[in-house]
Coordinates of C-alpha atoms and ligand atoms in Angstrom, one line a residue:
M1265 CA -28.1 -39.0 -13.0
N1266 CA -28.3 -35.4 -14.1
N1267 CA -24.9 -34.6 -15.6
Q1268 CA -25.7 -31.0 -16.1
L1269 CA -25.4 -30.5 -12.4
R1270 CA -21.8 -29.7 -11.6
P1271 CA -20.0 -27.7 -8.9
V1272 CA -18.7 -24.2 -9.7
D1273 CA -15.0 -23.9 -10.3
L1274 CA -13.1 -22.3 -7.4
V1275 CA -9.5 -21.2 -7.2
N1276 CA -9.0 -22.9 -3.9
Q1277 CA -10.8 -26.2 -4.0
P1278 CA -11.3 -27.5 -0.4
A1279 CA -11.9 -31.1 -1.8
P1280 CA -11.3 -33.0 -5.0
F1281 CA -13.8 -32.2 -7.8
Q1282 CA -15.2 -35.7 -7.9
D1283 CA -16.0 -35.5 -4.2
R1284 CA -17.7 -32.1 -4.6
Y1285 CA -19.6 -33.5 -7.6
K1286 CA -21.0 -36.5 -5.6
I1287 CA -21.9 -34.3 -2.7
L1288 CA -23.6 -31.8 -4.9
H1289 CA -25.8 -34.5 -6.4
K1290 CA -26.7 -35.8 -2.9
L1291 CA -27.5 -32.3 -1.9
Y1292 CA -29.8 -31.9 -4.9
D1293 CA -31.6 -35.1 -4.0
Q1294 CA -32.0 -34.0 -0.4
L1295 CA -33.5 -30.7 -1.5
C1296 CA -35.9 -32.5 -3.8
K1297 CA -37.0 -34.6 -0.8
C1298 CA -37.4 -31.5 1.3
Y1299 CA -39.6 -29.8 -1.2
N1300 CA -41.4 -33.0 -2.4
R1301 CA -40.2 -32.7 -6.0
T1302 CA -40.2 -35.8 -8.0
G1303 CA -39.3 -34.5 -11.5
R1304 CA -36.2 -32.4 -12.4
S1305 CA -36.2 -28.9 -10.9
K1306 CA -34.0 -26.2 -12.4
R1307 CA -34.6 -24.0 -9.4
L1308 CA -33.5 -26.6 -7.0
E1309 CA -30.5 -27.4 -9.2
L1310 CA -29.4 -23.8 -9.0
L1311 CA -30.0 -23.8 -5.3
A1312 CA -27.9 -26.9 -4.8
V1313 CA -25.0 -25.4 -6.8
K1314 CA -25.2 -22.2 -4.8
L1315 CA -25.3 -23.9 -1.4
E1316 CA -22.4 -26.3 -2.3
A1317 CA -20.3 -23.4 -3.5
Q1318 CA -21.0 -21.5 -0.3
V1319 CA -19.8 -24.4 1.8
A1320 CA -16.8 -24.9 -0.5
K1321 CA -15.8 -21.2 -0.2
S1322 CA -16.1 -21.2 3.5
S1323 CA -14.0 -24.4 3.9
K1324 CA -10.2 -24.5 3.9
T1325 CA -9.7 -28.2 4.3
P1326 CA -11.4 -31.4 3.1
Q1327 CA -12.3 -32.1 6.7
S1328 CA -14.0 -28.7 7.2
Y1329 CA -15.8 -29.1 3.9
R1330 CA -17.2 -32.4 4.9
F1331 CA -18.0 -31.2 8.4
T1332 CA -19.9 -28.1 7.2
M1333 CA -21.7 -30.1 4.5
G1334 CA -22.8 -32.6 7.3
I1335 CA -24.2 -29.7 9.2
L1336 CA -26.1 -28.4 6.2
F1337 CA -27.6 -31.9 5.5
R1338 CA -28.6 -32.1 9.2
D1339 CA -30.2 -28.7 9.2
L1340 CA -32.1 -29.3 5.9
L1341 CA -33.7 -32.2 7.6
K1342 CA -34.2 -30.5 10.9
Y1343 CA -35.8 -27.4 9.5
K1344 CA -37.6 -29.2 6.6
G1345 CA -35.8 -27.1 4.0
D1346 CA -36.6 -23.7 5.6
L1347 CA -33.5 -21.9 4.4
K1348 CA -34.2 -18.8 6.6
K1349 CA -33.3 -20.9 9.6
I1350 CA -30.1 -22.3 8.2
S1351 CA -26.6 -20.7 8.1
I1352 CA -23.3 -21.9 6.7
A1353 CA -20.2 -21.1 8.7
D1354 CA -22.2 -18.5 10.6
K1355 CA -23.5 -16.7 7.5
P1356 CA -27.2 -17.0 6.8
L1357 CA -28.1 -18.8 3.6
I1358 CA -30.4 -16.2 2.3
G1359 CA -30.6 -12.4 2.5
T1360 CA -26.9 -11.9 2.7
S1361 CA -26.4 -10.2 -0.6
K1362 CA -29.0 -7.4 -0.4
I1363 CA -29.1 -5.7 3.0
T1364 CA -26.2 -7.6 4.5
P1365 CA -28.0 -8.1 7.8
S1366 CA -25.3 -9.4 10.2
V1367 CA -26.4 -12.5 11.9
I1368 CA -24.4 -11.5 14.8
T1369 CA -25.7 -8.3 16.4
T1370 CA -25.4 -9.1 20.1
K1371 CA -22.2 -9.3 22.2
H1372 CA -23.4 -12.7 23.4
A1373 CA -23.6 -14.1 19.8
A1374 CA -20.3 -12.5 18.9
L1375 CA -18.5 -14.0 21.9
E1376 CA -20.0 -17.4 21.1
A1377 CA -18.8 -17.3 17.5
L1378 CA -15.4 -16.0 18.6
G1379 CA -15.1 -18.8 21.1
K1380 CA -15.1 -21.3 18.2
L1381 CA -12.1 -19.7 16.7
L1382 CA -9.9 -19.8 19.8
M1383 CA -6.6 -21.6 19.5
T1384 CA -6.5 -25.2 20.8
E1385 CA -3.8 -26.7 22.9
E1386 CA -2.6 -28.5 19.9
Q1387 CA -2.3 -25.3 17.9
F1388 CA -0.5 -23.5 20.6
K1389 CA 2.1 -26.3 20.6
K1390 CA 2.4 -26.6 16.9
N1391 CA 2.9 -22.8 16.6
R1392 CA 5.4 -22.8 19.4
F1393 CA 3.6 -20.5 21.7
I1394 CA 4.9 -20.2 25.2
T1395 CA 1.9 -21.1 27.4
R1396 CA 1.4 -21.4 31.1
K1397 CA 1.4 -25.2 30.7
K1398 CA 4.7 -25.1 28.9
I1399 CA 6.2 -22.8 31.6
T1400 CA 5.1 -25.1 34.4
Q1401 CA 6.6 -28.1 32.7
E1402 CA 9.9 -26.3 31.9
D1403 CA 10.2 -24.7 35.3
R1404 CA 9.9 -28.2 36.8
T1405 CA 12.5 -29.9 34.7
S1406 CA 15.1 -27.3 33.8
S1407 CA 17.7 -25.7 35.9
T1408 CA 18.8 -22.2 35.0
T1409 CA 21.3 -22.1 32.2
Q1410 CA 23.4 -19.1 31.4
L1411 CA 22.5 -16.9 28.4
P1412 CA 24.8 -17.9 25.5
D1413 CA 28.1 -16.0 25.1
Y1414 CA 27.8 -16.2 21.3
V1415 CA 24.7 -15.4 19.3
V1416 CA 23.9 -15.5 15.6
C1417 CA 23.0 -12.3 13.8
V1418 CA 19.4 -12.6 12.4
R1419 CA 20.4 -10.4 9.4
C1420 CA 23.8 -11.6 8.1
G1421 CA 24.0 -14.9 9.9
L1422 CA 27.4 -14.2 11.5
K1423 CA 28.1 -15.6 15.0
F1424 CA 29.2 -12.8 17.4
Q1425 CA 29.9 -12.3 21.0
R1426 CA 26.7 -11.1 22.7
K1427 CA 28.5 -8.8 25.1
L1428 CA 30.0 -6.9 22.1
I1429 CA 26.6 -6.0 20.7
M1430 CA 27.1 -2.3 21.3
T1431 CA 30.5 -2.2 19.6
P1432 CA 30.1 -1.1 16.0
A1433 CA 30.5 -3.8 13.3
T1434 CA 29.7 -4.2 9.7
C1435 CA 26.6 -6.2 9.1
R1436 CA 25.9 -6.7 5.4
Y1437 CA 23.1 -8.8 4.1
H1438 CA 20.3 -9.1 1.5
P1439 CA 16.9 -8.6 3.1
M1440 CA 15.2 -11.0 0.7
K1441 CA 16.1 -14.6 -0.1
K1442 CA 17.9 -15.7 -3.2
Q1443 CA 16.0 -17.7 -5.8
Y1444 CA 17.3 -19.9 -8.6
N1445 CA 16.6 -18.6 -12.0
K1446 CA 16.1 -21.6 -14.4
I1447 CA 16.9 -19.5 -17.5
T1448 CA 20.1 -17.8 -16.4
K1449 CA 21.0 -20.7 -14.1
V1450 CA 22.2 -18.5 -11.3
Y1451 CA 20.8 -17.5 -7.9
E1452 CA 19.3 -14.0 -7.8
Y1453 CA 18.5 -11.9 -4.8
H1454 CA 14.9 -10.5 -5.0
C1455 CA 15.8 -7.4 -3.0
C1456 CA 18.3 -6.0 -5.5
G1457 CA 18.7 -8.3 -8.4
E1458 CA 22.3 -9.1 -7.5
T1459 CA 23.4 -12.6 -8.6
S1460 CA 25.5 -15.3 -7.0
N1461 CA 28.1 -15.2 -9.7
S1462 CA 28.5 -11.4 -9.6
T1463 CA 31.9 -10.0 -8.8
S1464 CA 30.5 -6.7 -7.4
E1465 CA 31.0 -5.9 -3.7
L1466 CA 27.2 -5.8 -3.6
R1467 CA 26.9 -9.5 -3.7
F1468 CA 27.7 -9.6 0.0
G1469 CA 24.6 -7.7 0.7
C1470 CA 22.7 -4.6 -0.5
K1471 CA 22.0 -3.4 3.0
T1472 CA 24.7 -2.4 5.4
Y1473 CA 24.2 -1.8 9.1
T1474 CA 26.5 -0.7 11.9
H1475 CA 25.6 -3.5 14.3
H1476 CA 24.7 -7.1 14.3
V1477 CA 21.4 -8.0 16.0
Y1478 CA 19.9 -11.1 17.6
K1479 CA 16.8 -12.6 19.0
H1480 CA 16.1 -14.9 21.9
D1481 CA 13.3 -17.4 21.1
S1482 CA 13.3 -20.0 23.8
Y1483 CA 11.4 -19.6 27.1
E1484 CA 14.6 -20.5 28.9
E1485 CA 16.4 -17.5 27.4
L1486 CA 13.5 -15.0 27.3
R1487 CA 12.7 -15.4 31.0
Q1488 CA 16.2 -14.6 32.1
I1489 CA 15.8 -11.1 30.6
S1490 CA 12.4 -10.6 32.2
S1491 CA 9.9 -13.0 33.6
F1492 CA 6.6 -13.9 32.1
V1493 CA 3.3 -12.6 33.4
D1494 CA 0.3 -14.9 33.3
T1495 CA -3.1 -13.4 32.8
G1496 CA -4.8 -16.4 34.3
S1497 CA -5.2 -14.8 37.8
E1498 CA -6.5 -11.5 36.6
E1499 CA -10.3 -11.3 37.2
G1500 CA -12.4 -9.2 34.9
Q1501 CA -15.2 -8.9 32.4
S1502 CA -15.2 -10.7 29.0
N1503 CA -13.8 -8.4 26.4
V1504 CA -12.3 -8.8 23.0
L1505 CA -9.1 -7.0 21.9
A1506 CA -7.0 -6.9 18.8
L1507 CA -3.3 -6.4 19.7
D1508 CA -0.2 -5.7 17.8
C1509 CA 3.4 -4.9 18.9
E1510 CA 6.2 -3.3 17.0
M1511 CA 9.6 -4.5 17.9
G1512 CA 13.2 -3.3 17.8
F1513 CA 16.7 -4.7 18.4
T1514 CA 18.4 -3.9 21.7
S1515 CA 21.3 -5.1 23.7
L1516 CA 19.0 -7.7 25.2
G1517 CA 17.7 -9.0 21.9
Y1518 CA 14.3 -8.3 20.3
E1519 CA 12.0 -6.1 22.4
M1520 CA 8.6 -4.4 22.3
I1521 CA 8.9 -0.7 21.3
R1522 CA 5.2 0.1 20.6
L1523 CA 2.0 -1.5 21.7
T1524 CA -1.4 -1.0 20.2
I1525 CA -4.7 -2.5 21.5
V1526 CA -8.0 -2.0 19.8
D1527 CA -11.5 -2.9 21.2
F1528 CA -13.4 -5.4 19.0
F1529 CA -16.8 -4.0 19.8
T1530 CA -16.3 -0.3 19.9
C1531 CA -13.4 -0.2 17.4
E1532 CA -11.8 2.3 19.8
T1533 CA -8.1 2.3 20.5
V1534 CA -7.7 1.3 24.1
F1535 CA -4.0 1.6 24.3
D1536 CA -1.3 2.9 22.0
R1537 CA 2.1 3.9 23.4
I1538 CA 5.7 3.9 22.5
V1539 CA 7.5 1.6 24.9
K1540 CA 11.1 2.1 26.2
P1541 CA 12.8 -1.3 26.1
L1542 CA 14.8 -2.8 28.9
G1543 CA 18.0 -3.0 26.9
K1544 CA 20.0 -0.3 25.1
V1545 CA 18.6 0.4 21.6
V1546 CA 20.7 -1.0 18.8
D1547 CA 18.3 -0.6 16.0
L1548 CA 14.6 0.5 16.1
N1549 CA 14.0 -1.4 12.8
S1550 CA 12.2 1.8 11.7
E1551 CA 11.8 0.5 8.2
F1552 CA 9.4 -2.1 9.5
S1553 CA 8.4 -0.9 13.0
G1554 CA 7.6 2.7 11.9
V1555 CA 9.2 3.8 15.2
H1556 CA 12.0 6.4 14.7
K1557 CA 12.7 7.5 18.2
I1558 CA 11.9 6.8 21.7
D1559 CA 11.1 10.1 23.3
P1560 CA 11.9 9.8 27.0
N1561 CA 9.1 12.4 27.7
D1562 CA 6.5 10.5 25.8
C1563 CA 6.9 6.8 26.4
L1564 CA 6.2 4.2 29.0
T1565 CA 8.8 1.7 30.4
Y1566 CA 8.3 -2.0 29.7
G1567 CA 7.2 -2.5 33.3
E1568 CA 4.7 0.4 33.2
T1569 CA 3.2 -0.9 30.0
I1570 CA 2.6 -4.3 31.3
T1571 CA 1.2 -3.0 34.6
Q1572 CA -1.2 -0.8 32.6
V1573 CA -2.5 -3.4 30.2
V1574 CA -2.6 -6.6 32.2
G1575 CA -5.5 -6.2 34.7
P1576 CA -9.3 -6.2 35.1
D1577 CA -9.9 -3.4 32.6
I1578 CA -7.8 -4.4 29.6
I1579 CA -6.2 -7.9 29.4
N1580 CA -7.7 -10.2 32.1
K1581 CA -8.2 -13.9 32.1
N1582 CA -11.6 -13.7 30.3
T1583 CA -10.2 -11.5 27.4
I1584 CA -10.1 -12.9 23.9
L1585 CA -6.9 -11.5 22.2
I1586 CA -6.8 -11.3 18.5
G1587 CA -3.5 -11.1 16.6
H1588 CA -1.4 -12.3 13.7
G1589 CA 1.7 -14.4 14.3
F1590 CA 0.8 -13.8 17.8
E1591 CA 3.5 -15.8 19.5
N1592 CA 5.9 -13.0 18.6
D1593 CA 3.8 -10.4 20.3
L1594 CA 3.2 -12.4 23.4
N1595 CA 6.9 -13.3 23.6
V1596 CA 8.1 -9.6 23.5
M1597 CA 5.4 -8.7 26.0
R1598 CA 6.4 -11.8 28.2
V1599 CA 2.7 -12.6 28.6
T1600 CA 1.0 -15.9 28.7
H1601 CA -2.7 -16.0 27.8
D1602 CA -5.2 -18.8 27.2
K1603 CA -7.8 -17.2 24.9
V1604 CA -6.1 -16.4 21.6
I1605 CA -7.3 -16.1 18.0
D1606 CA -4.5 -15.9 15.5
T1607 CA -5.3 -15.0 11.9
S1608 CA -2.0 -16.6 10.7
V1609 CA -3.2 -19.9 12.1
L1610 CA -6.7 -19.6 10.9
Y1611 CA -5.7 -18.7 7.3
P1612 CA -2.5 -20.6 6.4
R1613 CA -1.3 -21.2 2.9
G1614 CA -0.6 -24.9 2.9
H1615 CA 2.0 -25.4 5.6
M1616 CA 3.2 -21.8 5.4
K1617 CA 2.0 -18.8 7.2
R1618 CA 0.6 -15.9 5.2
S1619 CA 1.6 -12.4 5.9
L1620 CA -0.9 -10.0 7.4
K1621 CA -0.3 -7.8 4.3
D1622 CA -1.4 -10.6 2.0
L1623 CA -4.4 -11.6 4.1
S1624 CA -5.6 -8.1 4.4
F1625 CA -5.4 -7.6 0.7
E1626 CA -7.1 -10.9 -0.1
L1627 CA -9.9 -10.9 2.5
L1628 CA -10.5 -7.1 3.0
S1629 CA -9.2 -5.7 -0.3
R1630 CA -7.2 -3.4 1.9
K1631 CA -3.6 -2.5 1.3
I1632 CA -1.5 -2.2 4.5
Q1633 CA 2.2 -2.1 5.2
T1634 CA 2.9 -0.4 1.9
G1635 CA 5.7 1.4 3.6
E1636 CA 6.6 1.2 7.3
H1637 CA 4.4 -0.9 9.5
D1638 CA 1.9 0.7 11.9
S1639 CA 0.8 -1.4 14.8
S1640 CA -2.5 0.5 14.9
Q1641 CA -3.3 -0.3 11.2
D1642 CA -2.2 -3.9 11.7
A1643 CA -4.3 -4.4 14.8
I1644 CA -7.4 -3.1 13.0
A1645 CA -6.7 -5.2 9.9
T1646 CA -6.4 -8.3 12.1
M1647 CA -9.7 -7.5 13.9
D1648 CA -11.5 -6.8 10.6
I1649 CA -10.4 -10.1 9.1
I1650 CA -12.1 -11.9 12.0
K1651 CA -15.2 -9.7 11.7
K1652 CA -15.4 -10.4 8.0
S1653 CA -15.0 -14.2 8.5
L1654 CA -17.9 -14.1 11.0
G1655 CA -20.2 -11.9 8.9
I1656 CA -20.0 -9.0 11.3
S1657 CA -20.3 -5.6 9.7
L1658 CA -17.0 -3.6 10.0
E1659 CA -19.1 -0.5 10.8
Q1660 CA -21.0 -2.0 13.7
K1661 CA -20.1 -0.1 16.8
E1662 CA -23.2 -0.6 18.9
W1663 CA -24.2 -3.9 20.4
Q1664 CA -27.1 -5.3 22.3
Ligands
LIG2079 ZN1 19.9 -7.5 -2.0
LIG2080 ZN1 24.9 -9.1 11.1

């Protein structure tokens, strides 16, 4: 065996090194067969290393690594080593570096590739999405329960009476978690550096608000505030939209206060409005939402918003919706939808979800959310992450 032939080192190894090593050697043998080489070939060695690395980079799990490798072996046999006909994870093997010809130039091809990224029933369940199926099940089994009298503040963790939400109260907390410092042996808050053994007043929290705030998460509670709309009965053409909501705290919990929808194919903003929530505003969460006021002369009500966006022209049953941590957006919209691509599900970090900010920086080298969030910027970043992963040019605005 040729011991010079070894896989390239990668930061994120999709499979153990020994496995990659074995597969690389198999791949080299396969290439030798394809090109009828009997002796050692430096060119084919290089090619094998390059192809293996390409598969490894495009795979996130050992399963996907083996799966994509399997396809590569199959295609090498099928096309007798004609690399022009072979692609790895929808990226062509050759010609990618120079002119970056996107393999996907037609809407049809894009829709087909996007179809493979749609969330499965299993993923919906695991990520706690409220789906039509879940609603049907819950509606059948549960009887209406009252909304709870007491709720827990999502900031400071205090239990408070829900009906007193509009009454001013002191809500103090640290926006970031505390972490144990092995050297000083005390807990430190990342937001302000305050420590658990401090005697300063600041240890109770470096941020102070005048109200406690809460969120409803369960279907049972959410639907009592407003019912869910299912897009399954809305006929319409296949389209692809990236969507992002900004949310704020109101007397009714956590509500949508801005909605942005961007078209995947034209990159145009289809919808971008400030939304007046159903409840009284407690805190617009401006620091994150970027929304500072709800101008009654320049906003839509929640009801008007949903009526405008759910229908044949925007979100219909054939629409593919792209978002990040998308169960939150769908929950505040009170919408159930079948065709969803969620970048937080596609690109996890171990068992954790990665923030859109991190993903955008890692995959697009683009800094977002450096200050307040902007749903338009976020929707575009989410869309571009998907385009990049499919090898679609971010500039492409015309489609066959
Ligand atoms: Zn703090
Ligand atoms: Zn609080």
